């Protein structure tokens, strides 16, 4: 499989288990790797035979800005399922970054990485 990667998609969401996270929100950053077969699109130079990564980016931002969840695991799953709605996507790797997580010690980032495959 070939890979199309989107890195650093940023959106404000209201996800988390603490009331402050739900009320104030925070920035989430998403990285995606979409596993697709690009040969049909390349052979015909046809966008309809691949995945439109601009559309995927907008959909992912909509998920992050959408209905709040407690866990970034749940958010990552929702993002993966949205990506797999695109027929060309056979597998997706999703990394959700929560750089402003409510942790009391110095840290750079908190992430979850999941991989989901079309069934």
PDB file of C-alpha atoms in Angstrom:
ATOM      1  CA  UNK A   1       0.000   0.000   0.000  1.00  0.00           C
ATOM      2  CA  UNK A   2       1.040   3.537  -0.677  1.00  0.00           C
ATOM      3  CA  UNK A   3       0.731   6.207   2.015  1.00  0.00           C
ATOM      4  CA  UNK A   4      -0.676   9.709   2.050  1.00  0.00           C
ATOM      5  CA  UNK A   5       0.294  11.551   5.223  1.00  0.00           C
ATOM      6  CA  UNK A   6      -1.263  14.617   6.795  1.00  0.00           C
ATOM      7  CA  UNK A   7       0.714  16.037   9.696  1.00  0.00           C
ATOM      8  CA  UNK A   8      -0.139  18.682  12.227  1.00  0.00           C
ATOM      9  CA  UNK A   9      -3.871  19.181  11.661  1.00  0.00           C
ATOM     10  CA  UNK A  10      -4.898  21.552  14.441  1.00  0.00           C
ATOM     11  CA  UNK A  11      -8.333  22.106  15.909  1.00  0.00           C
ATOM     12  CA  UNK A  12      -9.839  23.236  19.177  1.00  0.00           C
ATOM     13  CA  UNK A  13     -11.896  20.637  20.979  1.00  0.00           C
ATOM     14  CA  UNK A  14     -13.605  20.237  24.333  1.00  0.00           C
ATOM     15  CA  UNK A  15     -12.474  16.695  25.103  1.00  0.00           C
ATOM     16  CA  UNK A  16     -11.348  15.447  28.501  1.00  0.00           C
ATOM     17  CA  UNK A  17     -12.573  14.116  31.798  1.00  0.00           C
ATOM     18  CA  UNK A  18     -12.177  17.344  33.759  1.00  0.00           C
ATOM     19  CA  UNK A  19     -14.807  20.109  33.767  1.00  0.00           C
ATOM     20  CA  UNK A  20     -12.204  22.746  32.838  1.00  0.00           C
ATOM     21  CA  UNK A  21     -11.270  20.812  29.694  1.00  0.00           C
ATOM     22  CA  UNK A  22     -14.912  20.615  28.663  1.00  0.00           C
ATOM     23  CA  UNK A  23     -15.605  24.270  29.401  1.00  0.00           C
ATOM     24  CA  UNK A  24     -12.459  25.968  28.085  1.00  0.00           C
ATOM     25  CA  UNK A  25     -11.380  23.511  25.413  1.00  0.00           C
ATOM     26  CA  UNK A  26      -7.845  23.093  24.130  1.00  0.00           C
ATOM     27  CA  UNK A  27      -5.896  22.527  20.949  1.00  0.00           C
ATOM     28  CA  UNK A  28      -5.560  18.992  19.609  1.00  0.00           C
ATOM     29  CA  UNK A  29      -3.132  18.075  16.852  1.00  0.00           C
ATOM     30  CA  UNK A  30      -3.752  15.126  14.543  1.00  0.00           C
ATOM     31  CA  UNK A  31      -1.382  13.237  12.270  1.00  0.00           C
ATOM     32  CA  UNK A  32      -2.769  10.767   9.725  1.00  0.00           C
ATOM     33  CA  UNK A  33      -1.290   8.154   7.437  1.00  0.00           C
ATOM     34  CA  UNK A  34      -3.821   6.934   4.888  1.00  0.00           C
ATOM     35  CA  UNK A  35      -2.894   3.629   3.253  1.00  0.00           C
ATOM     36  CA  UNK A  36      -4.202   3.529  -0.299  1.00  0.00           C
ATOM     37  CA  UNK A  37      -3.341   2.089  -3.688  1.00  0.00           C
ATOM     38  CA  UNK A  38      -2.416   5.149  -5.741  1.00  0.00           C
ATOM     39  CA  UNK A  39      -1.806   3.270  -9.005  1.00  0.00           C
ATOM     40  CA  UNK A  40      -5.337   3.681 -10.454  1.00  0.00           C
ATOM     41  CA  UNK A  41      -5.309   7.428  -9.791  1.00  0.00           C
ATOM     42  CA  UNK A  42      -1.771   7.834 -11.134  1.00  0.00           C
ATOM     43  CA  UNK A  43      -2.521   5.833 -14.276  1.00  0.00           C
ATOM     44  CA  UNK A  44      -5.487   8.042 -15.182  1.00  0.00           C
ATOM     45  CA  UNK A  45      -4.411  11.227 -13.352  1.00  0.00           C
ATOM     46  CA  UNK A  46      -7.862  11.099 -11.721  1.00  0.00           C
ATOM     47  CA  UNK A  47      -8.645  12.495  -8.278  1.00  0.00           C
ATOM     48  CA  UNK A  48     -11.789  10.355  -8.107  1.00  0.00           C
ATOM     49  CA  UNK A  49      -9.588   7.235  -7.938  1.00  0.00           C
ATOM     50  CA  UNK A  50      -7.703   8.295  -4.827  1.00  0.00           C
ATOM     51  CA  UNK A  51      -8.516  10.114  -1.584  1.00  0.00           C
ATOM     52  CA  UNK A  52      -9.000  13.867  -1.536  1.00  0.00           C
ATOM     53  CA  UNK A  53      -6.767  14.763   1.405  1.00  0.00           C
ATOM     54  CA  UNK A  54      -8.211  18.271   1.635  1.00  0.00           C
ATOM     55  CA  UNK A  55     -11.652  16.815   2.280  1.00  0.00           C
ATOM     56  CA  UNK A  56     -10.210  14.345   4.806  1.00  0.00           C
ATOM     57  CA  UNK A  57      -8.477  17.213   6.635  1.00  0.00           C
ATOM     58  CA  UNK A  58     -11.748  19.155   6.903  1.00  0.00           C
ATOM     59  CA  UNK A  59     -13.608  16.079   8.152  1.00  0.00           C
ATOM     60  CA  UNK A  60     -10.982  15.383  10.820  1.00  0.00           C
ATOM     61  CA  UNK A  61     -11.158  18.978  12.063  1.00  0.00           C
ATOM     62  CA  UNK A  62     -14.952  18.624  12.218  1.00  0.00           C
ATOM     63  CA  UNK A  63     -14.569  15.503  14.388  1.00  0.00           C
ATOM     64  CA  UNK A  64     -12.162  17.277  16.769  1.00  0.00           C
ATOM     65  CA  UNK A  65     -14.442  20.309  16.991  1.00  0.00           C
ATOM     66  CA  UNK A  66     -17.508  18.113  17.337  1.00  0.00           C
ATOM     67  CA  UNK A  67     -19.163  16.230  20.166  1.00  0.00           C
ATOM     68  CA  UNK A  68     -16.914  16.097  23.243  1.00  0.00           C
ATOM     69  CA  UNK A  69     -15.602  12.783  24.552  1.00  0.00           C
ATOM     70  CA  UNK A  70     -13.737  11.938  27.736  1.00  0.00           C
ATOM     71  CA  UNK A  71     -10.791  10.084  26.215  1.00  0.00           C
ATOM     72  CA  UNK A  72      -8.373  10.812  23.388  1.00  0.00           C
ATOM     73  CA  UNK A  73      -8.663   7.097  22.638  1.00  0.00           C
ATOM     74  CA  UNK A  74     -12.304   7.677  21.728  1.00  0.00           C
ATOM     75  CA  UNK A  75     -11.415  10.743  19.682  1.00  0.00           C
ATOM     76  CA  UNK A  76      -8.775   8.784  17.751  1.00  0.00           C
ATOM     77  CA  UNK A  77     -11.290   6.016  17.042  1.00  0.00           C
ATOM     78  CA  UNK A  78     -13.837   8.486  15.707  1.00  0.00           C
ATOM     79  CA  UNK A  79     -11.215  10.041  13.451  1.00  0.00           C
ATOM     80  CA  UNK A  80     -10.147   6.625  12.144  1.00  0.00           C
ATOM     81  CA  UNK A  81     -13.716   5.613  11.385  1.00  0.00           C
ATOM     82  CA  UNK A  82     -14.293   8.879   9.500  1.00  0.00           C
ATOM     83  CA  UNK A  83     -11.187   8.271   7.378  1.00  0.00           C
ATOM     84  CA  UNK A  84     -12.244   4.710   6.565  1.00  0.00           C
ATOM     85  CA  UNK A  85     -15.501   6.008   5.082  1.00  0.00           C
ATOM     86  CA  UNK A  86     -13.433   6.954   2.039  1.00  0.00           C
ATOM     87  CA  UNK A  87     -13.472   3.994  -0.320  1.00  0.00           C
ATOM     88  CA  UNK A  88      -9.822   4.381  -1.336  1.00  0.00           C
ATOM     89  CA  UNK A  89      -8.562   4.184   2.262  1.00  0.00           C
ATOM     90  CA  UNK A  90      -7.712   0.591   3.169  1.00  0.00           C
ATOM     91  CA  UNK A  91      -6.002   1.405   6.465  1.00  0.00           C
ATOM     92  CA  UNK A  92      -5.372   4.494   8.568  1.00  0.00           C
ATOM     93  CA  UNK A  93      -2.924   5.365  11.297  1.00  0.00           C
ATOM     94  CA  UNK A  94      -4.120   8.168  13.572  1.00  0.00           C
ATOM     95  CA  UNK A  95      -2.013  10.036  16.103  1.00  0.00           C
ATOM     96  CA  UNK A  96      -3.842  12.439  18.400  1.00  0.00           C
ATOM     97  CA  UNK A  97      -1.648  14.884  20.305  1.00  0.00           C
ATOM     98  CA  UNK A  98      -2.887  16.590  23.453  1.00  0.00           C
ATOM     99  CA  UNK A  99      -0.064  19.025  24.216  1.00  0.00           C
ATOM    100  CA  UNK A 100      -2.029  20.908  26.880  1.00  0.00           C
ATOM    101  CA  UNK A 101      -3.146  17.849  28.846  1.00  0.00           C
ATOM    102  CA  UNK A 102      -3.763  18.561  32.542  1.00  0.00           C
ATOM    103  CA  UNK A 103      -0.555  17.028  33.876  1.00  0.00           C
ATOM    104  CA  UNK A 104       1.140  18.508  36.941  1.00  0.00           C
ATOM    105  CA  UNK A 105       4.745  17.875  35.864  1.00  0.00           C
ATOM    106  CA  UNK A 106       6.672  19.316  32.913  1.00  0.00           C
ATOM    107  CA  UNK A 107       6.031  17.452  29.643  1.00  0.00           C
ATOM    108  CA  UNK A 108       6.114  18.065  25.899  1.00  0.00           C
ATOM    109  CA  UNK A 109       3.157  16.089  24.598  1.00  0.00           C
ATOM    110  CA  UNK A 110       0.694  13.281  25.199  1.00  0.00           C
ATOM    111  CA  UNK A 111      -0.272  11.132  22.215  1.00  0.00           C
ATOM    112  CA  UNK A 112      -2.266   8.096  21.296  1.00  0.00           C
ATOM    113  CA  UNK A 113      -1.563   6.183  18.119  1.00  0.00           C
ATOM    114  CA  UNK A 114      -4.045   3.742  16.628  1.00  0.00           C
ATOM    115  CA  UNK A 115      -4.180   1.798  13.376  1.00  0.00           C
ATOM    116  CA  UNK A 116      -7.478   0.673  11.885  1.00  0.00           C
ATOM    117  CA  UNK A 117      -8.084  -1.398   8.773  1.00  0.00           C
ATOM    118  CA  UNK A 118     -11.139  -1.604   6.570  1.00  0.00           C
ATOM    119  CA  UNK A 119     -13.012  -4.788   7.486  1.00  0.00           C
TER     120      UNK A 119
END
